[in-house]
Amino acid sequence: MTTARTPAPPTPPPAAPAPAPASEPAATDEAGPSVTLRVRIGAGEAHYGGELVAGARVLELFGDVATYLTIRTDGDEGLLTGYSSVDFTAPVRAGDFLEVTGTVRHRGRLRRTIAFEARKVVAARYEEGASSAVVLTEPQVVCRATGTSVVPVAKARAARRAG
């Protein structure tokens, strides 16, 4: 005689974290919101021989990420005021696809410290043909940076009241 086995019941998902208290401190060093953009670097963006793209293009993408983050957190574009560190670790070429991420690392009353990272997820392969490319099995970090974004006083106050 055979008996049918009943599958074990599914494991319930982990409980959601408790909401933050309403009286949150003015500054925190916990990892905050994060956003990621994925973009293709076009042929018109090549600035140097070998289809190389200027590092300033990656910093421009970091600015876009900072803008998106402050819109999400404060309802305002804010202003990326500077970088405390920038490390370029690999070349970017026309035809590459980049995944650019920014994460709020510190949130003060008006200032947001943001950790940025740009990773190449698709690499152009001009040596194999004008339109050849490969999806990388492991994304390659091309740049890391830390920057500061500032939001207007009225927007920061409104965001604190709302959230």
XYZ file of N, CA, C and O in Angstrom:
652
model
N 0.836 -1.164 0.000
C 0.000 0.000 0.000
C 0.888 1.236 0.000
O 1.872 1.312 0.717
N 0.526 2.202 -0.794
C 1.294 3.443 -0.848
C 0.500 4.553 -0.196
O -0.726 4.582 -0.259
N 1.228 5.424 0.410
C 0.565 6.584 1.017
C 1.062 7.838 0.339
O 2.247 7.958 0.007
N 0.168 8.755 0.125
C 0.542 10.035 -0.486
C 1.116 10.956 0.581
O 0.627 10.999 1.698
N 2.166 11.648 0.201
C 2.773 12.606 1.130
C 2.151 13.974 0.918
O 1.997 14.433 -0.199
N 1.836 14.606 1.982
C 1.313 15.969 1.907
C 2.485 16.928 2.029
O 3.302 16.791 2.944
N 2.613 17.882 1.095
C 3.733 18.819 1.193
C 3.617 19.667 2.458
O 2.518 19.957 2.942
N 4.771 20.032 2.977
C 4.799 20.884 4.170
C 4.207 22.239 3.829
O 4.334 22.719 2.704
N 3.539 22.870 4.782
C 2.981 24.195 4.499
C 4.111 25.182 4.249
O 5.203 25.045 4.789
N 3.863 26.187 3.399
C 4.919 27.168 3.101
C 5.300 27.948 4.363
O 4.480 28.178 5.244
N 6.563 28.338 4.387
C 7.055 29.136 5.507
C 6.511 30.545 5.354
O 6.586 31.122 4.267
N 5.942 31.120 6.426
C 5.404 32.477 6.289
C 6.534 33.479 6.057
O 7.656 33.262 6.514
N 6.247 34.567 5.315
C 7.282 35.577 5.074
C 7.656 36.253 6.390
O 6.865 36.285 7.336
N 8.884 36.796 6.453
C 9.286 37.480 7.686
C 8.385 38.685 7.944
O 7.853 39.284 7.014
N 8.228 39.013 9.190
C 7.384 40.154 9.560
C 8.010 41.448 9.062
O 9.226 41.583 9.011
N 7.168 42.374 8.660
C 7.644 43.681 8.207
C 8.235 44.441 9.393
O 7.770 44.284 10.519
N 9.277 45.267 9.120
C 9.849 46.028 10.227
C 8.836 47.015 10.791
O 7.952 47.485 10.086
N 8.972 47.293 12.058
C 8.060 48.238 12.712
C 8.276 49.631 12.137
O 9.395 49.997 11.785
N 7.217 50.417 12.000
C 7.384 51.772 11.477
C 8.222 52.616 12.437
O 8.238 52.382 13.639
N 8.911 53.612 11.848
C 9.741 54.499 12.662
C 8.848 55.330 13.571
O 7.727 55.695 13.199
N 9.312 55.632 14.772
C 8.517 56.459 15.666
C 8.319 57.852 15.090
O 9.142 58.334 14.320
N 7.229 58.497 15.468
C 6.911 59.826 14.939
C 7.934 60.865 15.365
O 8.179 61.822 14.656
N 8.556 60.690 16.506
C 9.534 61.665 16.974
C 10.946 61.192 16.628
O 11.756 60.928 17.496
N 11.222 61.090 15.331
C 12.514 60.626 14.864
C 13.568 61.705 15.103
O 13.295 62.885 14.967
N 14.807 61.320 15.456
C 15.844 62.312 15.663
C 16.145 63.082 14.385
O 15.868 62.619 13.284
N 16.764 64.252 14.519
C 17.036 65.121 13.379
C 18.065 64.518 12.427
O 18.068 64.809 11.258
N 18.977 63.679 12.913
C 19.998 63.095 12.049
C 20.122 61.609 12.328
O 19.942 61.168 13.452
N 20.432 60.857 11.269
C 20.616 59.425 11.423
C 21.709 58.948 10.480
O 21.873 59.482 9.395
N 22.482 57.954 10.904
C 23.520 57.372 10.056
C 23.105 56.012 9.515
O 23.904 55.312 8.935
N 21.869 55.594 9.713
C 21.397 54.324 9.180
C 21.196 54.453 7.675
O 20.901 55.526 7.168
N 21.358 53.352 6.964
C 21.124 53.374 5.525
C 19.678 53.759 5.268
O 18.768 53.218 5.874
N 19.512 54.716 4.407
C 18.173 55.209 4.104
C 17.725 54.757 2.740
O 18.158 53.715 2.236
N 16.861 55.551 2.130
C 16.319 55.199 0.822
C 17.431 55.038 -0.210
O 18.494 55.640 -0.098
N 17.139 54.244 -1.214
C 18.094 53.986 -2.279
C 17.351 53.983 -3.604
O 16.205 53.542 -3.664
N 17.983 54.499 -4.646
C 17.406 54.428 -5.985
C 18.476 53.970 -6.960
O 19.671 54.163 -6.728
N 18.025 53.345 -8.039
C 18.940 52.860 -9.074
C 18.397 53.255 -10.439
O 17.206 53.086 -10.708
N 19.283 53.769 -11.271
C 18.960 54.072 -12.661
C 19.814 53.171 -13.538
O 20.959 52.883 -13.202
N 19.277 52.737 -14.655
C 20.059 51.964 -15.621
C 20.018 52.717 -16.938
O 18.934 53.023 -17.443
N 21.196 53.027 -17.472
C 21.276 53.841 -18.690
C 22.294 53.255 -19.660
O 23.250 52.591 -19.259
N 22.068 53.537 -20.931
C 23.025 53.169 -21.981
C 23.828 54.415 -22.309
O 23.279 55.500 -22.468
N 25.119 54.244 -22.417
C 25.997 55.342 -22.801
C 26.059 55.361 -24.330
O 26.515 54.401 -24.949
N 25.574 56.442 -24.923
C 25.479 56.532 -26.380
C 26.781 56.918 -27.047
O 27.713 57.435 -26.417
N 26.851 56.687 -28.349
C 28.051 56.988 -29.131
C 28.407 58.476 -29.074
O 29.576 58.838 -29.086
N 27.404 59.325 -28.985
C 27.643 60.769 -28.920
C 28.295 61.210 -27.618
O 28.732 62.353 -27.497
N 28.367 60.321 -26.635
C 28.956 60.667 -25.341
C 30.442 60.318 -25.260
O 31.103 60.647 -24.278
N 30.968 59.650 -26.302
C 32.402 59.339 -26.323
C 33.167 60.655 -26.440
O 32.830 61.522 -27.243
N 34.193 60.804 -25.621
C 34.925 62.068 -25.567
C 36.398 61.883 -25.936
O 37.057 62.806 -26.354
N 36.902 60.684 -25.764
C 38.313 60.407 -26.003
C 38.450 59.253 -26.988
O 37.485 58.542 -27.275
N 39.676 59.026 -27.464
C 39.959 57.917 -28.359
C 39.558 56.596 -27.731
O 39.492 56.468 -26.503
N 39.271 55.609 -28.556
C 38.869 54.301 -28.059
C 37.459 54.284 -27.519
O 37.103 53.418 -26.725
N 36.652 55.282 -27.930
C 35.255 55.394 -27.499
C 35.109 55.616 -25.992
O 34.071 55.305 -25.410
N 36.155 56.138 -25.345
C 36.102 56.403 -23.904
C 35.199 57.586 -23.595
O 35.142 58.571 -24.338
N 34.510 57.483 -22.467
C 33.579 58.509 -22.010
C 34.221 59.233 -20.823
O 34.847 58.602 -19.962
N 34.066 60.539 -20.772
C 34.625 61.329 -19.667
C 33.967 60.946 -18.345
O 32.762 60.673 -18.289
N 34.766 60.920 -17.290
C 34.248 60.614 -15.958
C 33.154 61.561 -15.524
O 32.293 61.199 -14.718
N 33.156 62.770 -16.073
C 32.122 63.745 -15.728
C 30.731 63.228 -16.073
O 29.750 63.593 -15.427
N 30.623 62.351 -17.064
C 29.316 61.783 -17.425
C 28.782 60.929 -16.287
O 27.587 60.955 -15.985
N 29.652 60.165 -15.628
C 29.228 59.349 -14.485
C 28.788 60.261 -13.341
O 27.768 60.010 -12.692
N 29.515 61.351 -13.114
C 29.127 62.288 -12.053
C 27.778 62.939 -12.367
O 26.983 63.204 -11.460
N 27.513 63.182 -13.641
C 26.201 63.708 -14.034
C 25.097 62.710 -13.673
O 24.033 63.103 -13.178
N 25.357 61.430 -13.889
C 24.378 60.397 -13.519
C 24.189 60.343 -12.008
O 23.074 60.153 -11.523
N 25.272 60.527 -11.242
C 25.146 60.602 -9.786
C 24.249 61.775 -9.401
O 23.447 61.672 -8.480
N 24.376 62.894 -10.106
C 23.508 64.041 -9.845
C 22.047 63.714 -10.096
O 21.162 64.127 -9.340
N 21.770 62.939 -11.154
C 20.394 62.525 -11.441
C 19.850 61.650 -10.318
O 18.688 61.793 -9.902
N 20.683 60.747 -9.803
C 20.271 59.872 -8.704
C 19.997 60.704 -7.449
O 19.006 60.485 -6.745
N 20.865 61.667 -7.153
C 20.664 62.532 -5.977
C 19.353 63.303 -6.104
O 18.603 63.427 -5.132
N 19.067 63.799 -7.301
C 17.817 64.525 -7.534
C 16.621 63.624 -7.268
O 15.671 64.003 -6.576
N 16.655 62.412 -7.790
C 15.563 61.459 -7.589
C 15.389 61.157 -6.098
O 14.270 61.143 -5.574
N 16.501 60.940 -5.398
C 16.424 60.638 -3.961
C 15.780 61.778 -3.172
O 14.916 61.540 -2.327
N 16.206 63.015 -3.423
C 15.652 64.120 -2.630
C 14.203 64.416 -3.008
O 13.433 64.858 -2.160
N 13.824 64.144 -4.241
C 12.403 64.261 -4.594
C 11.602 63.236 -3.791
O 10.553 63.551 -3.230
N 12.112 62.008 -3.724
C 11.417 60.960 -2.960
C 11.336 61.283 -1.480
O 10.314 61.045 -0.840
N 12.422 61.787 -0.906
C 12.452 61.978 0.544
C 11.913 63.326 0.993
O 11.421 63.440 2.109
N 12.033 64.356 0.153
C 11.678 65.707 0.585
C 10.721 66.442 -0.344
O 10.353 67.570 -0.062
N 10.368 65.840 -1.469
C 9.459 66.510 -2.395
C 10.100 67.679 -3.109
O 9.411 68.571 -3.592
N 11.429 67.693 -3.198
C 12.143 68.782 -3.855
C 13.418 68.210 -4.471
O 14.005 67.266 -3.925
N 13.847 68.781 -5.586
C 15.057 68.293 -6.247
C 16.308 68.460 -5.396
O 17.283 67.750 -5.578
N 16.311 69.406 -4.485
C 17.508 69.660 -3.696
C 18.638 70.153 -4.587
O 18.448 70.469 -5.756
N 19.832 70.207 -4.033
C 20.996 70.670 -4.771
C 22.195 69.844 -4.331
O 22.545 69.842 -3.140
N 22.795 69.129 -5.267
C 24.009 68.376 -4.976
C 25.136 69.397 -4.887
O 25.519 70.008 -5.884
N 25.657 69.598 -3.679
C 26.617 70.683 -3.453
C 28.071 70.272 -3.609
O 28.935 71.126 -3.743
N 28.364 68.987 -3.570
C 29.748 68.582 -3.752
C 29.966 67.125 -3.402
O 29.076 66.442 -2.910
N 31.186 66.692 -3.685
C 31.609 65.329 -3.397
C 32.749 65.372 -2.388
O 33.650 66.198 -2.511
N 32.714 64.478 -1.410
C 33.827 64.375 -0.480
C 34.831 63.333 -0.957
O 35.984 63.342 -0.526
N 34.411 62.450 -1.857
C 35.329 61.481 -2.458
C 34.764 61.015 -3.785
O 33.543 60.920 -3.951
N 35.658 60.753 -4.723
C 35.292 60.183 -6.023
C 36.425 59.252 -6.423
O 37.592 59.661 -6.437
N 36.100 58.006 -6.723
C 37.100 57.028 -7.152
C 36.638 56.368 -8.442
O 35.656 55.614 -8.436
N 37.347 56.636 -9.542
C 37.075 55.975 -10.810
C 37.895 54.684 -10.831
O 39.099 54.710 -10.574
N 37.244 53.566 -11.109
C 37.925 52.275 -10.997
C 38.017 51.502 -12.306
O 38.752 50.517 -12.370
N 37.287 51.907 -13.338
C 37.328 51.213 -14.627
C 36.815 52.167 -15.706
O 36.025 53.070 -15.411
N 37.251 51.968 -16.952
C 36.803 52.860 -18.028
C 35.349 52.612 -18.415
O 34.819 51.515 -18.263
N 34.723 53.665 -18.920
C 33.373 53.585 -19.482
C 33.495 53.945 -20.957
O 34.154 54.929 -21.313
N 32.870 53.127 -21.813
C 32.929 53.348 -23.256
C 31.511 53.500 -23.810
O 30.550 53.004 -23.238
N 31.432 54.173 -24.946
C 30.149 54.279 -25.645
C 29.639 52.869 -25.910
O 30.403 51.978 -26.268
N 28.362 52.656 -25.675
C 27.752 51.340 -25.860
C 27.605 50.554 -24.573
O 26.878 49.578 -24.527
N 28.307 50.974 -23.511
C 28.168 50.310 -22.211
C 26.820 50.663 -21.590
O 26.270 51.738 -21.838
N 26.297 49.758 -20.783
C 25.120 50.031 -19.960
C 25.597 50.138 -18.518
O 26.320 49.260 -18.043
N 25.175 51.193 -17.836
C 25.549 51.396 -16.439
C 24.327 51.313 -15.550
O 23.237 51.767 -15.921
N 24.540 50.767 -14.382
C 23.542 50.750 -13.315
C 24.107 51.677 -12.242
O 25.187 51.426 -11.707
N 23.389 52.756 -11.966
C 23.880 53.800 -11.069
C 22.969 53.859 -9.852
O 21.758 54.050 -9.984
N 23.562 53.689 -8.668
C 22.790 53.630 -7.433
C 23.250 54.699 -6.463
O 24.435 54.996 -6.368
N 22.293 55.255 -5.755
C 22.581 56.192 -4.666
C 21.787 55.783 -3.438
O 20.620 55.405 -3.553
N 22.439 55.826 -2.287
C 21.795 55.470 -1.026
C 22.066 56.566 -0.009
O 23.223 56.956 0.182
N 21.013 57.042 0.643
C 21.183 58.044 1.692
C 21.856 57.367 2.880
O 21.343 56.377 3.412
N 23.008 57.879 3.293
C 23.765 57.315 4.415
C 23.628 58.141 5.684
O 23.809 57.629 6.774
N 23.345 59.413 5.519
C 23.171 60.288 6.679
C 22.140 61.348 6.304
O 22.204 61.931 5.229
N 21.211 61.564 7.191
C 20.170 62.559 6.941
C 20.185 63.548 8.085
O 19.803 63.221 9.212
N 20.653 64.753 7.795
C 20.632 65.832 8.762
C 19.392 66.672 8.555
O 18.480 66.302 7.809
N 19.356 67.811 9.206
C 18.195 68.685 9.085
C 17.977 69.121 7.637
O 16.859 69.049 7.126
N 19.048 69.542 6.951
C 18.940 69.985 5.562
C 19.847 69.205 4.608
O 19.635 69.207 3.415
N 20.867 68.565 5.137
C 21.860 67.872 4.310
C 21.606 66.371 4.275
O 21.259 65.774 5.279
N 21.829 65.808 3.099
C 21.742 64.367 2.897
C 23.094 63.896 2.366
O 23.531 64.364 1.312
N 23.761 63.008 3.079
C 24.995 62.409 2.574
C 24.604 61.159 1.809
O 23.889 60.302 2.324
N 25.079 61.078 0.562
C 24.666 60.001 -0.339
C 25.891 59.222 -0.803
O 26.882 59.814 -1.237
N 25.810 57.901 -0.704
C 26.845 57.014 -1.248
C 26.411 56.608 -2.647
O 25.287 56.124 -2.841
N 27.286 56.824 -3.620
C 26.994 56.513 -5.018
C 27.874 55.368 -5.497
O 29.018 55.237 -5.072
N 27.318 54.572 -6.413
C 28.118 53.542 -7.077
C 27.584 53.352 -8.489
O 26.372 53.246 -8.689
N 28.495 53.332 -9.464
C 28.137 53.056 -10.854
C 28.794 51.743 -11.253
O 30.001 51.557 -11.056
N 27.973 50.836 -11.792
C 28.449 49.516 -12.203
C 28.133 49.298 -13.680
O 27.015 49.573 -14.129
N 29.102 48.776 -14.396
C 28.898 48.409 -15.803
C 28.243 47.034 -15.816
O 28.757 46.083 -15.229
N 27.074 46.923 -16.464
C 26.364 45.642 -16.534
C 26.396 45.044 -17.940
O 26.194 43.852 -18.104
N 26.624 45.901 -18.933
C 26.820 45.465 -20.319
C 28.039 46.209 -20.843
O 28.138 47.423 -20.663
N 28.964 45.492 -21.461
C 30.184 46.096 -21.990
C 30.188 46.022 -23.507
O 29.941 44.961 -24.086
N 30.480 47.166 -24.132
C 30.656 47.195 -25.581
C 31.920 46.403 -25.928
O 32.884 46.397 -25.164
N 31.904 45.732 -27.069
C 33.059 44.946 -27.527
C 33.400 45.349 -28.964
O 33.173 44.600 -29.908
N 33.944 46.554 -29.128
C 34.248 47.076 -30.463
C 35.249 46.203 -31.209
O 35.201 46.104 -32.435
N 36.140 45.544 -30.460
C 37.144 44.691 -31.107
C 36.502 43.493 -31.810
O 37.113 42.885 -32.685
N 35.245 43.174 -31.464
C 34.546 42.049 -32.087
C 33.549 42.503 -33.159
O 32.870 41.683 -33.757
N 33.427 43.799 -33.331
C 32.505 44.341 -34.319
C 31.871 45.614 -33.794
O 31.773 45.821 -32.583
N 31.414 46.460 -34.707
C 30.912 47.784 -34.338
C 29.716 47.750 -33.384
O 29.528 48.663 -32.595
N 28.923 46.683 -33.451
C 27.740 46.629 -32.597
C 27.783 45.475 -31.587
O 26.762 45.117 -31.018
N 28.953 44.933 -31.339
C 29.074 43.801 -30.406
C 29.098 44.272 -28.966
O 29.679 45.311 -28.633
N 28.472 43.494 -28.103
C 28.449 43.782 -26.668
C 28.216 42.476 -25.926
O 27.803 41.478 -26.517
N 28.482 42.500 -24.620
C 28.289 41.309 -23.797
C 27.678 41.713 -22.459
O 28.053 42.744 -21.890
N 26.735 40.904 -21.983
C 26.188 41.097 -20.645
C 27.208 40.507 -19.678
O 27.599 39.347 -19.811
N 27.665 41.301 -18.724
C 28.671 40.843 -17.771
C 28.032 39.927 -16.732
O 26.955 40.234 -16.216
N 28.674 38.818 -16.419
C 28.133 37.909 -15.408
C 28.211 38.549 -14.025
O 27.351 38.311 -13.191
N 29.216 39.358 -13.797
C 29.350 40.135 -12.558
C 29.479 41.594 -12.944
O 30.392 41.948 -13.705
N 28.606 42.470 -12.467
C 28.758 43.886 -12.776
C 30.139 44.386 -12.344
O 30.689 43.943 -11.339
N 30.694 45.302 -13.129
C 32.013 45.863 -12.848
C 31.845 47.283 -12.314
O 31.270 48.139 -12.988
N 32.339 47.537 -11.111
C 32.253 48.880 -10.539
C 33.169 49.802 -11.340
O 34.355 49.508 -11.509
N 32.605 50.907 -11.833
C 33.400 51.869 -12.596
C 33.663 53.137 -11.797
O 34.607 53.864 -12.088
N 32.831 53.417 -10.782
C 33.036 54.609 -9.969
C 32.267 54.493 -8.660
O 31.154 53.971 -8.635
N 32.892 54.997 -7.593
C 32.235 55.154 -6.293
C 32.464 56.587 -5.840
O 33.538 57.147 -6.080
N 31.477 57.134 -5.159
C 31.613 58.506 -4.670
C 30.718 58.711 -3.458
O 29.776 57.953 -3.223
N 31.024 59.752 -2.715
C 30.179 60.207 -1.616
C 29.911 61.681 -1.859
O 30.846 62.451 -2.122
N 28.647 62.067 -1.795
C 28.284 63.449 -2.056
C 27.291 63.961 -1.035
O 26.719 63.194 -0.253
N 27.098 65.284 -1.064
C 26.166 65.941 -0.160
C 25.125 66.690 -0.971
O 25.462 67.438 -1.889
N 23.880 66.467 -0.623
C 22.762 67.179 -1.232
C 22.075 67.992 -0.149
O 21.976 67.546 0.996
N 21.635 69.181 -0.512
C 20.968 70.074 0.438
C 19.563 70.362 -0.074
O 19.359 70.590 -1.268
N 18.591 70.339 0.846
C 17.208 70.648 0.488
C 16.799 71.960 1.155
O 17.332 72.317 2.204
N 15.871 72.702 0.546
C 15.410 73.952 1.158
C 14.757 73.705 2.520
O 14.127 72.666 2.740
N 14.892 74.668 3.420
C 14.361 74.557 4.777
C 12.872 74.203 4.759
O 12.442 73.285 5.461
N 12.081 74.887 3.967
C 10.631 74.649 3.945
C 10.309 73.216 3.519
O 9.402 72.594 4.068
N 11.047 72.688 2.555
C 10.793 71.329 2.086
C 11.206 70.307 3.142
O 10.532 69.304 3.348
N 12.320 70.543 3.806
C 12.772 69.611 4.848
C 11.758 69.580 6.003
O 11.440 68.528 6.518
N 11.244 70.743 6.366
C 10.238 70.796 7.431
C 8.970 70.058 7.006
O 8.402 69.298 7.787
N 8.536 70.275 5.769
C 7.320 69.614 5.277
C 7.504 68.108 5.255
O 6.602 67.362 5.615
N 8.674 67.644 4.856
C 8.926 66.205 4.803
C 8.912 65.611 6.209
O 8.408 64.511 6.414
N 9.456 66.313 7.188
C 9.441 65.816 8.573
C 8.014 65.743 9.108
O 7.651 64.805 9.798
N 7.199 66.740 8.774
C 5.802 66.727 9.236
C 5.019 65.593 8.596
O 4.192 64.966 9.227
N 5.289 65.323 7.313
C 4.536 64.306 6.572
C 4.969 62.890 6.943
O 4.193 61.958 6.851
N 6.225 62.703 7.323
C 6.686 61.349 7.475
C 7.074 60.984 8.824
O 7.240 59.959 9.268
